[in-house]
Amino acid sequence: MRASFEAVGLPRLTVEGGARVALHRNARLGLAGRRALVADVEAGYSCREAARRRGVSPTTACKWWSRWREASLEEHRSLRCLEDRSSRPHRSPRLLPAGEHARICAARRRSGWGPRPAKTAREQTRRYEWPCPGDLLHIDS
């Protein structure tokens, strides 16, 4: 059973402005749980012990602790450092420039080359049934 934040001496935690934080749907800890985990490490517990107390893996505990350690004072106040980060890559090196992409699409439309969806459905398969199972079976005697 988890105690309330006021009971363990921590203020109730919300993001500035009272907005809800979008958490990953599989996240074991919410914003308050992450802050409590960091408070455990600050209180002298090891990352492994704090992780055990909060029900997460040591890797997860060390991730939140290192993000907290590297954050600025402003990020500590707003708890922005304990929010989930996007997994989207910062850059896409293989992405074509917009002009080149448009040129290729125009050339495909002009020439008819390139992938296109099927225009008509395939002919429906003709199926038939025999009145008794094994009617197609032929036995040489």
PDB file of N, CA and C in Angstrom, residues 33-123:
ATOM      1  N   GLY A  33       4.651   9.417  -8.508  1.00  0.00           N
ATOM      2  CA  GLY A  33       5.469   8.256  -8.171  1.00  0.00           C
ATOM      3  C   GLY A  33       6.919   8.448  -8.565  1.00  0.00           C
ATOM      4  N   ARG A  34       7.138   9.096  -9.702  1.00  0.00           N
ATOM      5  CA  ARG A  34       8.512   9.374 -10.140  1.00  0.00           C
ATOM      6  C   ARG A  34       9.181  10.349  -9.185  1.00  0.00           C
ATOM      7  N   ARG A  35       8.410  11.355  -8.742  1.00  0.00           N
ATOM      8  CA  ARG A  35       8.970  12.325  -7.792  1.00  0.00           C
ATOM      9  C   ARG A  35       9.274  11.640  -6.464  1.00  0.00           C
ATOM     10  N   ALA A  36       8.423  10.726  -6.037  1.00  0.00           N
ATOM     11  CA  ALA A  36       8.663   9.994  -4.791  1.00  0.00           C
ATOM     12  C   ALA A  36       9.892   9.103  -4.920  1.00  0.00           C
ATOM     13  N   LEU A  37      10.092   8.499  -6.078  1.00  0.00           N
ATOM     14  CA  LEU A  37      11.271   7.667  -6.312  1.00  0.00           C
ATOM     15  C   LEU A  37      12.540   8.514  -6.203  1.00  0.00           C
ATOM     16  N   VAL A  38      12.506   9.694  -6.813  1.00  0.00           N
ATOM     17  CA  VAL A  38      13.653  10.610  -6.746  1.00  0.00           C
ATOM     18  C   VAL A  38      13.887  11.052  -5.306  1.00  0.00           C
ATOM     19  N   ALA A  39      12.803  11.296  -4.571  1.00  0.00           N
ATOM     20  CA  ALA A  39      12.937  11.691  -3.164  1.00  0.00           C
ATOM     21  C   ALA A  39      13.575  10.571  -2.348  1.00  0.00           C
ATOM     22  N   ASP A  40      13.248   9.318  -2.661  1.00  0.00           N
ATOM     23  CA  ASP A  40      13.872   8.183  -1.969  1.00  0.00           C
ATOM     24  C   ASP A  40      15.378   8.176  -2.192  1.00  0.00           C
ATOM     25  N   VAL A  41      15.797   8.393  -3.440  1.00  0.00           N
ATOM     26  CA  VAL A  41      17.234   8.392  -3.744  1.00  0.00           C
ATOM     27  C   VAL A  41      17.908   9.573  -3.057  1.00  0.00           C
ATOM     28  N   GLU A  42      17.236  10.734  -3.045  1.00  0.00           N
ATOM     29  CA  GLU A  42      17.790  11.901  -2.353  1.00  0.00           C
ATOM     30  C   GLU A  42      17.893  11.661  -0.853  1.00  0.00           C
ATOM     31  N   ALA A  43      17.005  10.826  -0.313  1.00  0.00           N
ATOM     32  CA  ALA A  43      17.011  10.526   1.122  1.00  0.00           C
ATOM     33  C   ALA A  43      18.101   9.530   1.498  1.00  0.00           C
ATOM     34  N   GLY A  44      18.811   8.990   0.506  1.00  0.00           N
ATOM     35  CA  GLY A  44      19.923   8.102   0.814  1.00  0.00           C
ATOM     36  C   GLY A  44      19.771   6.667   0.351  1.00  0.00           C
ATOM     37  N   TYR A  45      18.612   6.315  -0.180  1.00  0.00           N
ATOM     38  CA  TYR A  45      18.441   4.963  -0.699  1.00  0.00           C
ATOM     39  C   TYR A  45      19.210   4.826  -2.012  1.00  0.00           C
ATOM     40  N   SER A  46      19.686   3.619  -2.300  1.00  0.00           N
ATOM     41  CA  SER A  46      20.322   3.373  -3.600  1.00  0.00           C
ATOM     42  C   SER A  46      19.223   3.304  -4.659  1.00  0.00           C
ATOM     43  N   CYS A  47      19.613   3.423  -5.922  1.00  0.00           N
ATOM     44  CA  CYS A  47      18.626   3.319  -7.012  1.00  0.00           C
ATOM     45  C   CYS A  47      17.926   1.963  -6.965  1.00  0.00           C
ATOM     46  N   ARG A  48      18.687   0.922  -6.666  1.00  0.00           N
ATOM     47  CA  ARG A  48      18.121  -0.427  -6.611  1.00  0.00           C
ATOM     48  C   ARG A  48      17.076  -0.537  -5.495  1.00  0.00           C
ATOM     49  N   GLU A  49      17.387   0.009  -4.321  1.00  0.00           N
ATOM     50  CA  GLU A  49      16.455  -0.054  -3.187  1.00  0.00           C
ATOM     51  C   GLU A  49      15.225   0.821  -3.448  1.00  0.00           C
ATOM     52  N   ALA A  50      15.446   2.011  -4.008  1.00  0.00           N
ATOM     53  CA  ALA A  50      14.319   2.895  -4.329  1.00  0.00           C
ATOM     54  C   ALA A  50      13.412   2.233  -5.370  1.00  0.00           C
ATOM     55  N   ALA A  51      14.012   1.545  -6.330  1.00  0.00           N
ATOM     56  CA  ALA A  51      13.231   0.843  -7.351  1.00  0.00           C
ATOM     57  C   ALA A  51      12.388  -0.259  -6.721  1.00  0.00           C
ATOM     58  N   ARG A  52      12.979  -0.997  -5.799  1.00  0.00           N
ATOM     59  CA  ARG A  52      12.237  -2.064  -5.127  1.00  0.00           C
ATOM     60  C   ARG A  52      11.067  -1.482  -4.335  1.00  0.00           C
ATOM     61  N   ARG A  53      11.296  -0.370  -3.653  1.00  0.00           N
ATOM     62  CA  ARG A  53      10.244   0.272  -2.854  1.00  0.00           C
ATOM     63  C   ARG A  53       9.090   0.768  -3.722  1.00  0.00           C
ATOM     64  N   ARG A  54       9.396   1.210  -4.928  1.00  0.00           N
ATOM     65  CA  ARG A  54       8.374   1.796  -5.806  1.00  0.00           C
ATOM     66  C   ARG A  54       7.823   0.815  -6.835  1.00  0.00           C
ATOM     67  N   GLY A  55       8.385  -0.401  -6.891  1.00  0.00           N
ATOM     68  CA  GLY A  55       7.848  -1.426  -7.786  1.00  0.00           C
ATOM     69  C   GLY A  55       8.232  -1.263  -9.246  1.00  0.00           C
ATOM     70  N   VAL A  56       9.431  -0.724  -9.490  1.00  0.00           N
ATOM     71  CA  VAL A  56       9.922  -0.590 -10.864  1.00  0.00           C
ATOM     72  C   VAL A  56      11.291  -1.241 -10.961  1.00  0.00           C
ATOM     73  N   SER A  57      11.816  -1.342 -12.171  1.00  0.00           N
ATOM     74  CA  SER A  57      13.136  -1.947 -12.351  1.00  0.00           C
ATOM     75  C   SER A  57      14.223  -0.953 -11.950  1.00  0.00           C
ATOM     76  N   PRO A  58      15.400  -1.453 -11.555  1.00  0.00           N
ATOM     77  CA  PRO A  58      16.513  -0.553 -11.236  1.00  0.00           C
ATOM     78  C   PRO A  58      16.908   0.332 -12.418  1.00  0.00           C
ATOM     79  N   THR A  59      16.779  -0.191 -13.625  1.00  0.00           N
ATOM     80  CA  THR A  59      17.091   0.605 -14.817  1.00  0.00           C
ATOM     81  C   THR A  59      16.166   1.816 -14.907  1.00  0.00           C
ATOM     82  N   THR A  60      14.885   1.591 -14.651  1.00  0.00           N
ATOM     83  CA  THR A  60      13.917   2.689 -14.686  1.00  0.00           C
ATOM     84  C   THR A  60      14.214   3.703 -13.595  1.00  0.00           C
ATOM     85  N   ALA A  61      14.531   3.215 -12.403  1.00  0.00           N
ATOM     86  CA  ALA A  61      14.844   4.123 -11.292  1.00  0.00           C
ATOM     87  C   ALA A  61      16.067   4.974 -11.615  1.00  0.00           C
ATOM     88  N   CYS A  62      17.098   4.364 -12.178  1.00  0.00           N
ATOM     89  CA  CYS A  62      18.313   5.115 -12.524  1.00  0.00           C
ATOM     90  C   CYS A  62      18.035   6.115 -13.640  1.00  0.00           C
ATOM     91  N   LYS A  63      17.136   5.763 -14.559  1.00  0.00           N
ATOM     92  CA  LYS A  63      16.775   6.690 -15.640  1.00  0.00           C
ATOM     93  C   LYS A  63      16.145   7.952 -15.060  1.00  0.00           C
ATOM     94  N   TRP A  64      15.155   7.794 -14.153  1.00  0.00           N
ATOM     95  CA  TRP A  64      14.488   8.962 -13.582  1.00  0.00           C
ATOM     96  C   TRP A  64      15.432   9.747 -12.680  1.00  0.00           C
ATOM     97  N   TRP A  65      16.296   9.061 -11.951  1.00  0.00           N
ATOM     98  CA  TRP A  65      17.247   9.749 -11.085  1.00  0.00           C
ATOM     99  C   TRP A  65      18.237  10.568 -11.915  1.00  0.00           C
ATOM    100  N   SER A  66      18.737  10.004 -13.011  1.00  0.00           N
ATOM    101  CA  SER A  66      19.711  10.747 -13.823  1.00  0.00           C
ATOM    102  C   SER A  66      19.041  11.929 -14.525  1.00  0.00           C
ATOM    103  N   ARG A  67      17.795  11.777 -14.954  1.00  0.00           N
ATOM    104  CA  ARG A  67      17.089  12.915 -15.555  1.00  0.00           C
ATOM    105  C   ARG A  67      16.879  14.023 -14.522  1.00  0.00           C
ATOM    106  N   TRP A  68      16.584  13.632 -13.282  1.00  0.00           N
ATOM    107  CA  TRP A  68      16.393  14.614 -12.209  1.00  0.00           C
ATOM    108  C   TRP A  68      17.706  15.335 -11.905  1.00  0.00           C
ATOM    109  N   ARG A  69      18.797  14.564 -11.829  1.00  0.00           N
ATOM    110  CA  ARG A  69      20.117  15.137 -11.524  1.00  0.00           C
ATOM    111  C   ARG A  69      20.561  16.134 -12.583  1.00  0.00           C
ATOM    112  N   GLU A  70      20.289  15.825 -13.848  1.00  0.00           N
ATOM    113  CA  GLU A  70      20.749  16.669 -14.953  1.00  0.00           C
ATOM    114  C   GLU A  70      19.828  17.855 -15.218  1.00  0.00           C
ATOM    115  N   ALA A  71      18.669  17.907 -14.579  1.00  0.00           N
ATOM    116  CA  ALA A  71      17.681  18.947 -14.859  1.00  0.00           C
ATOM    117  C   ALA A  71      18.037  20.254 -14.160  1.00  0.00           C
ATOM    118  N   SER A  72      17.524  21.333 -14.725  1.00  0.00           N
ATOM    119  CA  SER A  72      17.728  22.653 -14.127  1.00  0.00           C
ATOM    120  C   SER A  72      16.737  22.852 -12.981  1.00  0.00           C
ATOM    121  N   LEU A  73      16.933  23.924 -12.229  1.00  0.00           N
ATOM    122  CA  LEU A  73      16.044  24.236 -11.112  1.00  0.00           C
ATOM    123  C   LEU A  73      14.622  24.490 -11.614  1.00  0.00           C
ATOM    124  N   GLU A  74      14.512  25.150 -12.759  1.00  0.00           N
ATOM    125  CA  GLU A  74      13.197  25.413 -13.347  1.00  0.00           C
ATOM    126  C   GLU A  74      12.496  24.104 -13.720  1.00  0.00           C
ATOM    127  N   GLU A  75      13.239  23.156 -14.277  1.00  0.00           N
ATOM    128  CA  GLU A  75      12.650  21.853 -14.619  1.00  0.00           C
ATOM    129  C   GLU A  75      12.266  21.085 -13.360  1.00  0.00           C
ATOM    130  N   HIS A  76      13.007  21.265 -12.270  1.00  0.00           N
ATOM    131  CA  HIS A  76      12.631  20.639 -10.998  1.00  0.00           C
ATOM    132  C   HIS A  76      11.301  21.204 -10.514  1.00  0.00           C
ATOM    133  N   ARG A  77      11.158  22.531 -10.589  1.00  0.00           N
ATOM    134  CA  ARG A  77       9.929  23.164 -10.105  1.00  0.00           C
ATOM    135  C   ARG A  77       8.717  22.734 -10.925  1.00  0.00           C
ATOM    136  N   SER A  78       8.878  22.671 -12.231  1.00  0.00           N
ATOM    137  CA  SER A  78       7.743  22.328 -13.098  1.00  0.00           C
ATOM    138  C   SER A  78       7.564  20.822 -13.260  1.00  0.00           C
ATOM    139  N   LEU A  79       8.537  20.036 -12.809  1.00  0.00           N
ATOM    140  CA  LEU A  79       8.551  18.567 -12.946  1.00  0.00           C
ATOM    141  C   LEU A  79       8.604  18.125 -14.408  1.00  0.00           C
ATOM    142  N   ARG A  80       9.023  19.024 -15.292  1.00  0.00           N
ATOM    143  CA  ARG A  80       9.135  18.692 -16.709  1.00  0.00           C
ATOM    144  C   ARG A  80      10.147  17.573 -16.936  1.00  0.00           C
ATOM    145  N   CYS A  81      11.164  17.496 -16.084  1.00  0.00           N
ATOM    146  CA  CYS A  81      12.200  16.468 -16.254  1.00  0.00           C
ATOM    147  C   CYS A  81      11.680  15.064 -15.944  1.00  0.00           C
ATOM    148  N   LEU A  82      10.525  14.960 -15.274  1.00  0.00           N
ATOM    149  CA  LEU A  82       9.969  13.647 -14.932  1.00  0.00           C
ATOM    150  C   LEU A  82       8.825  13.235 -15.860  1.00  0.00           C
ATOM    151  N   GLU A  83       8.598  14.014 -16.908  1.00  0.00           N
ATOM    152  CA  GLU A  83       7.570  13.655 -17.882  1.00  0.00           C
ATOM    153  C   GLU A  83       8.154  12.703 -18.917  1.00  0.00           C
ATOM    154  N   ASP A  84       7.277  11.923 -19.553  1.00  0.00           N
ATOM    155  CA  ASP A  84       7.714  11.044 -20.636  1.00  0.00           C
ATOM    156  C   ASP A  84       8.214  11.887 -21.797  1.00  0.00           C
ATOM    157  N   ARG A  85       9.215  11.388 -22.476  1.00  0.00           N
ATOM    158  CA  ARG A  85       9.738  12.062 -23.661  1.00  0.00           C
ATOM    159  C   ARG A  85       9.260  11.330 -24.898  1.00  0.00           C
ATOM    160  N   SER A  86       9.195  12.052 -25.987  1.00  0.00           N
ATOM    161  CA  SER A  86       8.773  11.458 -27.253  1.00  0.00           C
ATOM    162  C   SER A  86       9.830  10.468 -27.732  1.00  0.00           C
ATOM    163  N   SER A  87       9.376   9.377 -28.325  1.00  0.00           N
ATOM    164  CA  SER A  87      10.318   8.401 -28.880  1.00  0.00           C
ATOM    165  C   SER A  87      10.597   8.689 -30.354  1.00  0.00           C
ATOM    166  N   ARG A  88      10.014   9.766 -30.872  1.00  0.00           N
ATOM    167  CA  ARG A  88      10.234  10.151 -32.268  1.00  0.00           C
ATOM    168  C   ARG A  88      11.692  10.557 -32.443  1.00  0.00           C
ATOM    169  N   PRO A  89      12.331  10.122 -33.521  1.00  0.00           N
ATOM    170  CA  PRO A  89      13.729  10.509 -33.722  1.00  0.00           C
ATOM    171  C   PRO A  89      13.854  12.014 -33.941  1.00  0.00           C
ATOM    172  N   HIS A  90      14.989  12.569 -33.543  1.00  0.00           N
ATOM    173  CA  HIS A  90      15.219  14.004 -33.704  1.00  0.00           C
ATOM    174  C   HIS A  90      15.392  14.378 -35.169  1.00  0.00           C
ATOM    175  N   ARG A  91      15.889  13.461 -35.959  1.00  0.00           N
ATOM    176  CA  ARG A  91      16.067  13.735 -37.382  1.00  0.00           C
ATOM    177  C   ARG A  91      15.868  12.442 -38.162  1.00  0.00           C
ATOM    178  N   SER A  92      15.569  12.588 -39.442  1.00  0.00           N
ATOM    179  CA  SER A  92      15.388  11.443 -40.335  1.00  0.00           C
ATOM    180  C   SER A  92      16.357  11.609 -41.497  1.00  0.00           C
ATOM    181  N   PRO A  93      17.562  11.063 -41.394  1.00  0.00           N
ATOM    182  CA  PRO A  93      18.577  11.312 -42.415  1.00  0.00           C
ATOM    183  C   PRO A  93      18.229  10.771 -43.794  1.00  0.00           C
ATOM    184  N   ARG A  94      17.342   9.798 -43.897  1.00  0.00           N
ATOM    185  CA  ARG A  94      17.003   9.226 -45.203  1.00  0.00           C
ATOM    186  C   ARG A  94      15.768   9.883 -45.822  1.00  0.00           C
ATOM    187  N   LEU A  95      15.196  10.861 -45.151  1.00  0.00           N
ATOM    188  CA  LEU A  95      14.013  11.537 -45.657  1.00  0.00           C
ATOM    189  C   LEU A  95      14.383  12.414 -46.849  1.00  0.00           C
ATOM    190  N   LEU A  96      13.612  12.307 -47.922  1.00  0.00           N
ATOM    191  CA  LEU A  96      13.879  13.112 -49.117  1.00  0.00           C
ATOM    192  C   LEU A  96      13.461  14.559 -48.877  1.00  0.00           C
ATOM    193  N   PRO A  97      14.164  15.499 -49.482  1.00  0.00           N
ATOM    194  CA  PRO A  97      13.707  16.891 -49.427  1.00  0.00           C
ATOM    195  C   PRO A  97      12.337  17.007 -50.105  1.00  0.00           C
ATOM    196  N   ALA A  98      11.534  17.976 -49.681  1.00  0.00           N
ATOM    197  CA  ALA A  98      10.158  18.108 -50.175  1.00  0.00           C
ATOM    198  C   ALA A  98      10.112  18.302 -51.693  1.00  0.00           C
ATOM    199  N   GLY A  99      11.032  19.089 -52.245  1.00  0.00           N
ATOM    200  CA  GLY A  99      11.044  19.324 -53.691  1.00  0.00           C
ATOM    201  C   GLY A  99      11.297  18.055 -54.479  1.00  0.00           C
ATOM    202  N   GLU A 100      12.243  17.263 -54.012  1.00  0.00           N
ATOM    203  CA  GLU A 100      12.571  16.004 -54.692  1.00  0.00           C
ATOM    204  C   GLU A 100      11.404  15.019 -54.602  1.00  0.00           C
ATOM    205  N   HIS A 101      10.748  14.991 -53.446  1.00  0.00           N
ATOM    206  CA  HIS A 101       9.587  14.121 -53.249  1.00  0.00           C
ATOM    207  C   HIS A 101       8.480  14.497 -54.232  1.00  0.00           C
ATOM    208  N   ALA A 102       8.224  15.788 -54.384  1.00  0.00           N
ATOM    209  CA  ALA A 102       7.179  16.253 -55.308  1.00  0.00           C
ATOM    210  C   ALA A 102       7.534  15.906 -56.752  1.00  0.00           C
ATOM    211  N   ARG A 103       8.813  16.046 -57.132  1.00  0.00           N
ATOM    212  CA  ARG A 103       9.244  15.715 -58.492  1.00  0.00           C
ATOM    213  C   ARG A 103       9.023  14.237 -58.800  1.00  0.00           C
ATOM    214  N   ILE A 104       9.364  13.374 -57.850  1.00  0.00           N
ATOM    215  CA  ILE A 104       9.200  11.925 -58.047  1.00  0.00           C
ATOM    216  C   ILE A 104       7.722  11.575 -58.191  1.00  0.00           C
ATOM    217  N   CYS A 105       6.878  12.150 -57.341  1.00  0.00           N
ATOM    218  CA  CYS A 105       5.439  11.861 -57.415  1.00  0.00           C
ATOM    219  C   CYS A 105       4.852  12.333 -58.743  1.00  0.00           C
ATOM    220  N   ALA A 106       5.278  13.510 -59.209  1.00  0.00           N
ATOM    221  CA  ALA A 106       4.787  14.023 -60.497  1.00  0.00           C
ATOM    222  C   ALA A 106       5.227  13.108 -61.637  1.00  0.00           C
ATOM    223  N   ALA A 107       6.471  12.637 -61.609  1.00  0.00           N
ATOM    224  CA  ALA A 107       6.967  11.733 -62.655  1.00  0.00           C
ATOM    225  C   ALA A 107       6.204  10.419 -62.635  1.00  0.00           C
ATOM    226  N   ARG A 108       5.862   9.916 -61.469  1.00  0.00           N
ATOM    227  CA  ARG A 108       5.083   8.671 -61.384  1.00  0.00           C
ATOM    228  C   ARG A 108       3.689   8.860 -61.969  1.00  0.00           C
ATOM    229  N   ARG A 109       3.075  10.003 -61.682  1.00  0.00           N
ATOM    230  CA  ARG A 109       1.736  10.253 -62.226  1.00  0.00           C
ATOM    231  C   ARG A 109       1.778  10.377 -63.752  1.00  0.00           C
ATOM    232  N   ARG A 110       2.811  11.050 -64.278  1.00  0.00           N
ATOM    233  CA  ARG A 110       2.944  11.226 -65.730  1.00  0.00           C
ATOM    234  C   ARG A 110       3.192   9.901 -66.441  1.00  0.00           C
ATOM    235  N   SER A 111       4.116   9.110 -65.916  1.00  0.00           N
ATOM    236  CA  SER A 111       4.548   7.898 -66.617  1.00  0.00           C
ATOM    237  C   SER A 111       3.691   6.680 -66.311  1.00  0.00           C
ATOM    238  N   GLY A 112       2.976   6.701 -65.205  1.00  0.00           N
ATOM    239  CA  GLY A 112       2.197   5.530 -64.818  1.00  0.00           C
ATOM    240  C   GLY A 112       3.025   4.469 -64.114  1.00  0.00           C
ATOM    241  N   TRP A 113       4.302   4.745 -63.892  1.00  0.00           N
ATOM    242  CA  TRP A 113       5.165   3.801 -63.186  1.00  0.00           C
ATOM    243  C   TRP A 113       5.011   3.996 -61.687  1.00  0.00           C
ATOM    244  N   GLY A 114       5.340   2.968 -60.955  1.00  0.00           N
ATOM    245  CA  GLY A 114       5.304   3.055 -59.503  1.00  0.00           C
ATOM    246  C   GLY A 114       4.106   2.320 -58.942  1.00  0.00           C
ATOM    247  N   PRO A 115       4.040   2.202 -57.650  1.00  0.00           N
ATOM    248  CA  PRO A 115       2.956   1.434 -57.031  1.00  0.00           C
ATOM    249  C   PRO A 115       1.619   2.158 -57.178  1.00  0.00           C
ATOM    250  N   ARG A 116       0.604   1.398 -57.554  1.00  0.00           N
ATOM    251  CA  ARG A 116      -0.748   1.941 -57.661  1.00  0.00           C
ATOM    252  C   ARG A 116      -1.706   0.918 -57.066  1.00  0.00           C
ATOM    253  N   PRO A 117      -2.781   1.365 -56.488  1.00  0.00           N
ATOM    254  CA  PRO A 117      -3.755   0.401 -55.955  1.00  0.00           C
ATOM    255  C   PRO A 117      -4.471  -0.324 -57.095  1.00  0.00           C
ATOM    256  N   ALA A 118      -4.949  -1.520 -56.832  1.00  0.00           N
ATOM    257  CA  ALA A 118      -5.683  -2.286 -57.835  1.00  0.00           C
ATOM    258  C   ALA A 118      -6.971  -1.545 -58.178  1.00  0.00           C
ATOM    259  N   LYS A 119      -7.321  -1.499 -59.478  1.00  0.00           N
ATOM    260  CA  LYS A 119      -8.504  -0.752 -59.907  1.00  0.00           C
ATOM    261  C   LYS A 119      -9.779  -1.567 -59.738  1.00  0.00           C
ATOM    262  N   THR A 120      -9.682  -2.872 -59.938  1.00  0.00           N
ATOM    263  CA  THR A 120     -10.870  -3.708 -59.815  1.00  0.00           C
ATOM    264  C   THR A 120     -10.558  -4.875 -58.889  1.00  0.00           C
ATOM    265  N   ALA A 121     -11.606  -5.408 -58.330  1.00  0.00           N
ATOM    266  CA  ALA A 121     -11.432  -6.582 -57.483  1.00  0.00           C
ATOM    267  C   ALA A 121     -11.149  -7.783 -58.376  1.00  0.00           C
ATOM    268  N   ARG A 122     -10.420  -8.723 -57.883  1.00  0.00           N
ATOM    269  CA  ARG A 122     -10.142  -9.933 -58.656  1.00  0.00           C
ATOM    270  C   ARG A 122     -11.428 -10.720 -58.872  1.00  0.00           C
ATOM    271  N   GLU A 123     -11.401 -11.544 -59.909  1.00  0.00           N
ATOM    272  CA  GLU A 123     -12.558 -12.378 -60.206  1.00  0.00           C
ATOM    273  C   GLU A 123     -12.803 -13.314 -59.028  1.00  0.00           C
TER     274      GLU A 123
END
